[in-house]
Short mmCIF file of C-alpha atoms in Angstrom, two decimals:
data_model
loop_
_atom_site.label_atom_id
_atom_site.label_comp_id
_atom_site.label_asym_id
_atom_site.label_seq_id
_atom_site.Cartn_x
_atom_site.Cartn_y
_atom_site.Cartn_z
CA MET A 1 210.83 38.56 98.24
CA ASP A 2 210.07 41.85 100.01
CA ALA A 3 207.61 43.93 98.05
CA ALA A 4 205.40 47.02 98.34
CA LEU A 5 201.72 46.99 97.43
CA LEU A 6 200.75 50.46 96.22
CA ILE A 7 197.04 51.17 95.91
CA ASP A 8 195.15 53.99 94.23
CA PHE A 9 191.44 54.06 95.08
CA GLY A 10 190.45 56.07 92.01
CA SER A 11 187.11 57.66 91.23
CA THR A 12 186.42 54.89 88.66
CA TYR A 13 189.08 52.21 89.13
CA THR A 14 191.02 50.80 92.07
CA LYS A 15 194.55 50.32 90.74
CA LEU A 16 197.17 48.09 92.37
CA THR A 17 200.92 48.13 91.70
CA ALA A 18 203.24 45.49 93.19
CA VAL A 19 206.90 46.53 93.42
CA ASP A 20 209.92 44.31 94.10
CA LEU A 21 211.81 46.52 96.57
CA GLU A 22 215.13 44.71 96.25
CA ASN A 23 215.41 44.61 92.45
CA GLU A 24 213.43 47.86 92.03
CA GLU A 25 211.06 46.37 89.48
CA ILE A 26 207.33 46.51 88.86
CA LEU A 27 206.12 42.94 89.44
CA ALA A 28 202.58 43.48 88.16
CA THR A 29 199.67 45.90 88.00
CA ALA A 30 195.92 45.20 88.17
CA LYS A 31 192.68 47.15 88.39
CA ASP A 32 188.96 46.75 88.99
CA LEU A 33 186.02 49.11 89.44
CA THR A 34 186.05 51.13 92.69
CA THR A 35 183.18 50.14 95.01
CA VAL A 36 183.08 53.07 97.43
CA ASN A 37 179.26 53.16 97.58
CA THR A 38 179.01 49.61 98.99
CA ASP A 39 182.31 48.45 100.47
CA ILE A 40 185.58 49.76 99.09
CA MET A 41 187.25 46.40 99.79
CA ILE A 42 185.05 44.55 97.23
CA GLY A 43 186.71 46.35 94.29
CA PHE A 44 190.09 46.04 95.99
CA ASN A 45 189.70 42.28 96.48
CA LYS A 46 188.71 41.78 92.83
CA ALA A 47 191.78 43.71 91.70
CA PHE A 48 193.93 41.75 94.17
CA GLU A 49 192.64 38.45 92.71
CA LYS A 50 193.74 39.67 89.26
CA LEU A 51 197.13 40.58 90.69
CA LYS A 52 197.49 37.08 92.14
CA GLU A 53 197.01 35.62 88.65
CA LYS A 54 200.09 37.55 87.49
CA ILE A 55 202.50 36.84 90.37
CA ASP A 56 203.14 33.92 92.70
CA ILE A 57 201.83 35.47 95.89
CA SER A 58 203.36 32.74 98.09
CA LYS A 59 206.82 34.07 97.22
CA VAL A 60 205.95 37.69 97.93
CA ASN A 61 206.02 39.33 101.34
CA PHE A 62 204.26 42.70 101.24
CA VAL A 63 206.25 44.66 103.81
CA GLU A 64 204.52 47.90 102.78
CA LYS A 65 200.89 48.56 101.84
CA LEU A 66 200.46 52.23 100.96
CA ALA A 67 197.42 53.91 99.42
CA CYS A 68 196.11 57.14 97.98
CA SER A 69 192.52 57.93 97.09
CA SER A 70 190.35 60.10 94.91
CA ALA A 71 187.24 57.97 95.48
CA ALA A 72 183.90 59.38 96.69
CA GLY A 73 184.54 62.66 94.91
CA GLY A 74 188.14 63.01 96.10
CA LEU A 75 189.06 65.75 98.56
CA LYS A 76 186.55 68.57 98.07
CA MET A 77 187.51 72.02 99.32
CA ILE A 78 186.37 75.63 99.55
CA ALA A 79 189.04 78.37 99.58
CA ILE A 80 188.32 81.73 101.21
CA GLY A 81 190.57 84.81 101.07
CA LEU A 82 190.47 88.60 101.17
CA VAL A 83 191.31 89.83 97.64
CA PRO A 84 190.43 87.53 94.69
CA GLU A 85 193.80 87.74 92.92
CA LEU A 86 195.87 87.73 96.13
CA THR A 87 195.04 85.74 99.31
CA ALA A 88 192.04 83.96 97.72
CA GLU A 89 194.24 82.85 94.81
CA ALA A 90 197.04 81.81 97.22
CA ALA A 91 194.52 79.72 99.21
CA LYS A 92 193.28 78.09 95.99
CA ARG A 93 196.85 77.17 95.00
CA ALA A 94 197.55 75.67 98.43
CA ALA A 95 194.41 73.52 98.16
CA LEU A 96 195.22 72.39 94.60
CA GLY A 97 198.75 71.45 95.64
CA ALA A 98 197.30 69.32 98.45
CA GLY A 99 195.40 67.33 95.82
CA ALA A 100 191.97 68.90 96.34
CA ARG A 101 189.06 69.49 94.02
CA ILE A 102 188.07 73.13 94.43
CA LEU A 103 184.30 73.56 94.75
CA GLY A 104 184.49 77.34 95.07
CA VAL A 105 186.74 80.32 95.83
CA TYR A 106 185.32 83.20 97.89
CA SER A 107 186.77 86.59 98.72
CA TYR A 108 186.07 89.69 100.83
CA GLU A 109 183.48 89.42 103.62
CA LEU A 110 181.21 86.41 103.17
CA THR A 111 177.47 87.02 102.85
CA LYS A 112 174.71 84.80 104.30
CA HIS A 113 173.87 83.78 100.73
CA GLU A 114 177.47 82.64 100.18
CA ILE A 115 177.42 80.72 103.47
CA GLU A 116 174.27 78.88 102.26
CA GLU A 117 176.06 78.16 98.97
CA ILE A 118 179.06 76.69 100.83
CA ILE A 119 176.79 74.47 102.96
CA GLU A 120 175.01 73.21 99.80
CA LYS A 121 178.35 72.33 98.15
CA LYS A 122 179.21 69.96 101.06
CA PRO A 123 182.99 70.53 101.19
CA ASP A 124 185.29 68.18 103.12
CA ILE A 125 187.56 71.02 104.30
CA ILE A 126 187.39 74.82 104.29
CA LEU A 127 190.68 76.71 103.85
CA LEU A 128 190.32 80.10 105.51
CA ALA A 129 192.87 82.74 104.54
CA GLY A 130 192.85 86.53 104.36
CA GLY A 131 195.22 89.41 104.99
CA THR A 132 198.99 89.55 104.97
CA ASP A 133 200.72 89.22 108.37
CA GLY A 134 200.02 92.44 110.28
CA GLY A 135 197.52 93.56 107.63
CA ASN A 136 193.72 93.54 107.50
CA LYS A 137 192.12 91.44 110.30
CA ASP A 138 188.48 92.53 109.99
CA CYS A 139 187.64 90.40 106.96
CA ILE A 140 189.02 87.08 108.22
CA LEU A 141 187.41 87.65 111.66
CA HIS A 142 184.04 88.41 110.03
CA ASN A 143 184.31 85.20 107.99
CA THR A 144 185.38 83.19 111.07
CA LYS A 145 182.29 84.35 112.99
CA LEU A 146 179.96 83.44 110.11
CA ILE A 147 181.52 79.97 109.74
CA ALA A 148 181.32 79.43 113.51
CA GLU A 149 177.64 80.41 113.51
CA TYR A 150 176.39 78.46 110.49
CA ILE A 151 178.84 75.68 109.50
CA HIS A 152 179.55 73.18 112.25
CA ASP A 153 180.62 69.88 110.74
CA VAL A 154 183.37 70.89 108.29
CA PRO A 155 187.04 70.98 109.42
CA VAL A 156 188.69 74.37 108.87
CA VAL A 157 192.35 75.05 108.04
CA VAL A 158 193.26 78.60 109.09
CA ALA A 159 196.12 80.06 107.04
CA GLY A 160 195.67 83.81 107.16
CA ASN A 161 196.98 86.91 108.96
CA LYS A 162 198.95 85.63 111.97
CA ASN A 163 197.81 88.61 114.04
CA ALA A 164 194.24 87.29 113.91
CA GLN A 165 195.08 83.71 114.91
CA ASP A 166 194.41 83.99 118.65
CA GLU A 167 190.96 85.50 118.13
CA ILE A 168 190.08 82.93 115.44
CA ASP A 169 191.21 80.11 117.74
CA ALA A 170 188.99 81.39 120.53
CA ILE A 171 185.92 81.80 118.26
CA PHE A 172 186.25 78.28 116.82
CA ASN A 173 186.93 76.73 120.24
CA ASP A 174 183.78 78.33 121.66
CA ALA A 175 181.76 76.94 118.73
CA HIS A 176 183.45 73.49 119.03
CA ILE A 177 184.65 73.58 115.43
CA TYR A 178 187.47 71.25 114.44
CA HIS A 179 190.23 73.47 113.09
CA LYS A 180 193.98 73.65 112.64
CA ILE A 181 196.01 76.85 112.46
CA THR A 182 199.05 77.04 110.22
CA GLU A 183 201.28 79.67 108.57
CA ASN A 184 199.78 82.36 106.37
CA VAL A 185 199.51 81.35 102.67
CA MET A 186 200.52 84.93 101.81
CA PRO A 187 202.61 86.43 104.62
CA ARG A 188 203.67 89.42 102.50
CA LEU A 189 202.17 91.00 99.40
CA ASN A 190 202.64 88.76 96.32
CA GLN A 191 204.75 86.25 98.29
CA ILE A 192 203.15 82.84 98.64
CA ASN A 193 203.80 80.19 101.27
CA VAL A 194 201.65 77.17 100.40
CA GLU A 195 203.60 74.21 101.82
CA PRO A 196 202.54 74.52 105.52
CA ALA A 197 198.84 74.69 104.53
CA ARG A 198 199.24 71.73 102.14
CA LYS A 199 200.76 69.69 104.98
CA VAL A 200 197.89 70.45 107.38
CA ILE A 201 195.26 69.71 104.70
CA ARG A 202 196.87 66.31 104.22
CA GLU A 203 196.87 65.64 107.98
CA ILE A 204 193.13 66.37 108.16
CA PHE A 205 192.54 64.21 105.07
CA MET A 206 194.20 61.28 106.84
CA GLU A 207 192.55 61.90 110.22
CA LYS A 208 189.01 62.81 109.25
CA ILE A 209 188.09 62.51 105.59
CA VAL A 210 189.12 58.93 104.95
CA GLU A 211 186.80 57.76 107.71
CA ALA A 212 183.96 60.00 106.55
CA LYS A 213 184.13 58.47 103.06
CA GLY A 214 183.50 54.93 104.29
CA MET A 215 187.10 53.86 103.81
CA LYS A 216 187.81 52.71 107.35
CA LYS A 217 187.91 49.04 106.27
CA ALA A 218 190.56 49.85 103.70
CA GLU A 219 192.58 51.67 106.37
CA GLU A 220 192.52 48.63 108.64
CA PHE A 221 193.99 46.46 105.89
CA ILE A 222 196.49 48.98 104.60
CA GLY A 223 197.62 50.90 107.63
CA GLY A 224 196.70 54.34 106.35
CA ILE A 225 195.57 56.16 103.22
CA LEU A 226 198.35 58.67 102.96
CA MET A 227 197.10 61.34 100.57
CA PRO A 228 194.71 62.25 97.77
CA THR A 229 195.80 60.74 94.42
CA PRO A 230 196.67 64.10 92.75
CA ALA A 231 199.00 64.89 95.67
CA ALA A 232 200.77 61.56 95.07
CA VAL A 233 201.27 62.43 91.38
CA LEU A 234 202.64 65.89 92.30
CA LYS A 235 204.98 64.27 94.86
CA ALA A 236 206.24 61.80 92.23
CA ALA A 237 206.78 64.60 89.72
CA ARG A 238 208.72 66.66 92.25
CA ILE A 239 211.00 63.85 93.37
CA LEU A 240 211.63 62.79 89.74
CA ALA A 241 212.63 66.37 88.87
CA ASP A 242 214.68 67.19 91.97
CA GLY A 243 216.03 63.76 92.92
CA THR A 244 217.08 62.90 96.46
CA ASP A 245 220.20 63.21 98.53
CA LYS A 246 221.60 60.06 96.90
CA GLU A 247 219.84 59.92 93.54
CA GLU A 248 219.95 62.63 90.89
CA GLY A 249 216.70 63.95 89.41
CA ILE A 250 216.09 64.58 85.70
CA GLY A 251 215.47 68.35 85.96
CA GLU A 252 212.51 70.65 85.32
CA LEU A 253 209.42 68.93 83.95
CA VAL A 254 205.70 69.13 83.24
CA VAL A 255 203.25 66.24 83.75
CA VAL A 256 199.95 66.16 81.85
CA ASP A 257 197.39 63.75 83.34
CA ILE A 258 194.26 63.33 81.21
CA GLY A 259 191.32 61.63 82.90
CA GLY A 260 187.65 61.03 82.25
CA ALA A 261 186.52 64.03 84.31
CA THR A 262 189.52 66.40 84.46
CA THR A 263 192.90 67.19 82.98
CA ASP A 264 195.57 67.92 85.59
CA VAL A 265 198.86 69.66 84.81
CA HIS A 266 201.78 69.56 87.25
CA SER A 267 204.89 71.66 86.67
CA ILE A 268 208.10 71.40 88.66
CA ALA A 269 210.05 74.48 87.59
CA SER A 270 211.02 77.90 88.90
CA GLY A 271 209.18 79.62 86.03
CA GLU A 272 211.38 82.73 86.12
CA PRO A 273 211.47 84.84 82.91
CA SER A 274 213.85 83.30 80.38
CA LYS A 275 213.92 86.31 78.05
CA ALA A 276 215.87 89.48 78.82
CA GLY A 277 213.88 92.61 79.59
CA VAL A 278 210.77 90.79 80.84
CA THR A 279 209.49 91.72 84.30
CA LEU A 280 207.35 89.52 86.57
CA ARG A 281 203.89 90.75 87.51
CA GLY A 282 201.32 89.38 89.94
CA LEU A 283 201.36 86.66 92.56
CA GLN A 284 204.48 84.54 92.96
CA GLU A 285 204.05 81.04 91.49
CA PRO A 286 204.70 77.80 93.42
CA TYR A 287 207.75 75.81 92.30
CA ALA A 288 205.60 72.64 92.37
CA LYS A 289 202.34 73.80 90.78
CA ARG A 290 199.17 71.86 90.00
CA THR A 291 196.21 73.07 88.01
CA VAL A 292 192.98 71.13 87.44
CA GLU A 293 190.69 71.72 84.50
CA GLY A 294 187.28 70.35 85.50
CA ASP A 295 185.80 71.11 82.07
CA LEU A 296 188.42 69.18 80.10
CA GLY A 297 187.77 65.45 80.45
CA MET A 298 187.44 62.51 78.09
CA ARG A 299 184.09 61.16 79.35
CA VAL A 300 182.28 62.76 82.32
CA SER A 301 183.30 66.22 81.04
CA ALA A 302 183.21 65.52 77.28
CA MET A 303 180.38 68.01 76.67
CA SER A 304 182.01 70.75 78.73
CA LEU A 305 185.23 70.11 76.74
CA PHE A 306 183.19 70.56 73.56
CA GLU A 307 181.68 73.80 74.93
CA ALA A 308 185.09 75.13 75.99
CA ALA A 309 186.85 74.26 72.71
CA GLY A 310 184.10 74.54 70.06
CA THR A 311 183.73 72.54 66.85
CA ARG A 312 186.45 74.35 64.89
CA LYS A 313 189.20 73.74 67.45
CA ILE A 314 188.37 70.01 67.73
CA LYS A 315 188.08 69.77 63.91
CA LYS A 316 191.63 71.13 63.63
CA PHE A 317 192.91 67.94 65.27
CA ILE A 318 190.58 65.55 63.37
CA PRO A 319 189.56 67.22 60.07
CA ASP A 320 188.27 64.04 58.37
CA THR A 321 186.04 62.63 61.09
CA LYS A 322 182.67 61.25 59.99
CA TYR A 323 181.16 62.11 63.39
CA ASP A 324 179.09 65.13 64.28
CA ILE A 325 181.42 66.45 66.97
CA GLU A 326 178.75 67.67 69.38
CA GLN A 327 176.75 64.43 69.14
CA ARG A 328 179.88 62.33 69.61
CA CYS A 329 180.86 64.27 72.77
CA LYS A 330 177.31 63.79 74.07
CA PHE A 331 177.61 60.03 73.44
CA LEU A 332 180.95 59.84 75.29
CA GLN A 333 179.55 61.74 78.28
CA GLN A 334 176.57 59.37 78.47
CA ASN A 335 178.77 56.25 78.11
CA VAL A 336 181.58 56.86 80.58
CA ASN A 337 182.88 53.27 80.44
CA PHE A 338 183.10 53.25 76.61
CA VAL A 339 186.46 51.86 75.41
CA PRO A 340 187.23 52.67 71.74
CA GLU A 341 188.22 49.72 69.54
CA LYS A 342 187.51 50.86 65.98
CA GLN A 343 190.19 53.11 64.50
CA GLU A 344 187.80 56.04 63.90
CA ASP A 345 186.77 55.92 67.59
CA ILE A 346 190.41 55.81 68.74
CA ASP A 347 191.22 58.75 66.45
CA PHE A 348 188.34 60.79 67.89
CA ASP A 349 189.42 60.06 71.47
CA GLU A 350 193.00 61.08 70.66
CA ALA A 351 191.80 64.32 69.04
CA LEU A 352 189.88 65.16 72.23
CA ALA A 353 193.02 64.35 74.24
CA MET A 354 195.03 66.77 72.08
CA VAL A 355 192.45 69.52 72.63
CA ALA A 356 192.53 68.85 76.40
CA THR A 357 196.35 68.94 76.42
CA ASP A 358 196.50 72.17 74.40
CA MET A 359 193.92 74.02 76.51
CA ALA A 360 195.08 72.71 79.91
CA MET A 361 198.67 73.72 79.14
CA GLU A 362 197.54 77.14 77.93
CA ARG A 363 195.76 77.71 81.26
CA HIS A 364 198.66 76.35 83.35
CA VAL A 365 201.60 78.27 81.87
CA GLY A 366 202.32 81.96 82.17
CA PHE A 367 201.87 84.49 79.41
CA ILE A 368 203.56 87.67 78.19
CA GLU A 369 201.72 90.98 78.06
CA SER A 370 202.98 94.07 76.27
CA VAL A 371 202.28 97.41 77.96
CA TYR A 372 202.74 100.67 76.03
CA THR A 373 204.37 103.44 78.06
CA PRO A 374 205.95 106.81 77.24
CA MET A 375 209.32 104.99 77.52
CA GLY A 376 208.30 102.45 74.86
CA ILE A 377 206.89 98.91 75.12
CA ILE A 378 207.40 97.03 78.40
CA TYR A 379 206.92 93.26 78.49
CA SER A 380 205.57 91.72 81.67
CA GLN A 381 205.13 88.04 82.52
CA VAL A 382 202.14 86.72 84.49
CA GLY A 383 202.55 83.13 85.70
CA LYS A 384 205.31 80.61 84.99
CA ASP A 385 207.71 80.67 82.04
CA LEU A 386 208.02 77.00 81.01
CA LEU A 387 209.68 77.62 77.62
CA ASN A 388 212.89 75.80 78.57
CA VAL A 389 211.44 72.89 80.55
CA LYS A 390 213.37 69.72 79.64
CA TYR A 391 210.63 67.07 79.82
CA LEU A 392 206.92 66.80 79.06
CA ILE A 393 205.49 63.62 80.64
CA GLY A 394 202.12 62.10 79.84
CA THR A 395 200.00 59.91 82.09
CA GLY A 396 196.30 58.97 82.28
CA GLY A 397 194.40 56.27 80.39
CA VAL A 398 194.18 57.83 76.94
CA ILE A 399 197.95 58.53 76.83
CA VAL A 400 199.05 55.26 78.45
CA HIS A 401 197.00 53.15 76.00
CA SER A 402 197.70 55.26 72.90
CA LYS A 403 199.90 54.21 69.99
CA ASN A 404 200.56 57.94 69.40
CA PRO A 405 201.33 59.44 72.82
CA LYS A 406 203.91 61.79 71.27
CA LYS A 407 201.29 63.22 68.92
CA ILE A 408 198.85 63.85 71.80
CA LEU A 409 201.47 65.49 74.05
CA SER A 410 202.92 67.60 71.24
CA ALA A 411 199.69 69.62 71.44
CA GLY A 412 201.05 70.94 74.75
CA LYS A 413 204.21 72.40 73.19
CA PHE A 414 204.87 76.04 72.27
CA ASN A 415 202.72 77.20 69.36
CA SER A 416 203.88 80.06 67.13
CA GLU A 417 200.22 80.95 66.47
CA THR A 418 199.84 81.90 70.17
CA PRO A 419 203.41 82.98 71.04
CA ASN A 420 202.45 84.87 74.21
CA TYR A 421 201.73 81.54 76.01
CA LEU A 422 204.97 80.28 77.57
CA LYS A 423 204.62 76.56 76.81
CA PRO A 424 207.70 74.31 76.51
CA MET A 425 209.60 74.95 73.25
CA ASP A 426 211.34 71.67 72.66
CA PRO A 427 210.86 69.24 75.55
CA GLU A 428 211.68 65.55 75.36
CA ILE A 429 208.34 63.72 75.50
CA LEU A 430 208.08 60.82 77.96
CA VAL A 431 205.22 58.46 78.82
CA ASP A 432 204.26 56.85 82.12
CA LYS A 433 203.60 53.60 80.22
CA GLU A 434 202.98 51.45 83.31
CA TYR A 435 200.76 54.09 84.93
CA ILE A 436 202.97 54.26 88.04
CA MET A 437 203.23 57.94 88.94
CA SER A 438 200.70 57.96 91.79
CA ALA A 439 202.22 54.68 93.07
CA MET A 440 205.71 56.21 93.02
CA GLY A 441 204.47 59.27 94.93
CA LEU A 442 203.39 56.82 97.66
CA LEU A 443 206.62 54.82 97.53
CA ALA A 444 208.60 58.06 97.81
CA GLU A 445 207.15 58.56 101.30
CA LYS A 446 209.31 55.71 102.62
CA TYR A 447 211.74 54.81 99.83
CA PRO A 448 212.49 58.03 97.92
CA ASP A 449 215.71 56.79 96.27
CA LYS A 450 214.00 53.65 94.99
CA ALA A 451 211.04 55.68 93.69
CA VAL A 452 213.34 57.91 91.62
CA ARG A 453 215.26 54.96 90.17
CA ILE A 454 212.08 53.05 89.28
CA MET A 455 210.58 56.10 87.55
CA LYS A 456 213.77 56.63 85.55
CA LYS A 457 213.51 53.02 84.43
CA TYR A 458 209.78 52.87 83.61
CA ILE A 459 208.90 56.38 82.39
CA VAL A 460 210.08 56.04 78.80
CA LYS A 461 210.51 58.04 75.61
CA ALA A 462 207.28 58.37 73.63
#
């Protein structure tokens, strides 16, 4: 039987998914702790042994071995632009869409102090933007010179004013800095163009970063780590929504992925205003958008979730808990491998998941502002209108293992108490029960039709 072995080297677990390519079925899944600090293949081999217990390996021919990774801190990036809410924001969105963890966003002319800060943060890639095409060149050239002088071992993706590209190329070549030049992330005011930069970031990830993170052995076995894990999830979400040439997609959707350290939200939707008389304001939104909330996590970030939400908000979702909420969050942060078994512990975890869903969705979606003018009230929309999105899909450990995934995800729906946030009104709630979304993003690289059909089969109603 021809099969695909799909591997996710996660920050905590290495997860394997074996797929029967002919019958388009999940044969088995297995996981073990990621061992990136010693030898990444130790954790992989343990997981593979578990997989062998579930399927007769002698009858399986793995014709494809594809992998994604968020191990060793994932893909860490710095985004630099000219104006905070324009090119710097566009650069940040391009990096997020490529599956990166953003360590910092800088704008205007960099200072020496900021350069020192960037060096201390140890990014894997710097995304350098600034200026619309034909616009301001001084700022991006200033920043190029500073990077060339002080930062020598970090690859740079240049995605700024095209009229500055030749000079930037010359400066970086003279300083022997590895760089790639691509299209401007914001060629015209308020118009974003993130896909070319995302593509180049991924190329550098495959060429440079995988090796730097001690994953060369894994590459030899697999034949290439294709992308960061979040990029695989975004790819899966997009292909499930849009379909392929031969296979129809399911339409506009939102994916909420709750992890131990972050909550990611992916939306595949145009986000145009759905109500008459509302005008769009601010930077154009990407059709496939990813946001990452680094302070909303179930374990590593449990205390920052508590600080962001506060006792009252968490209490709203679990009014009868016997726990002191702050102390409980502290305990969870100190015991990252804790798995709840008692009902009261499960209930507390699910309440935290609801808070994370609610807040992450609130930050991801657009909102309506009313502006008073002599002509009366004008309503303007900032961000994406997701009111009419058809599906809300949950993935991540707490949702996959929950008996109440619908309850958790319902916290991400439209709330009449905060009506200016444009969250989905009445989406159908689905669950990635087999935890396959990152695997399907990988499979979609070579077998897009199969990936869509498998997701339609395995991502089920909550």
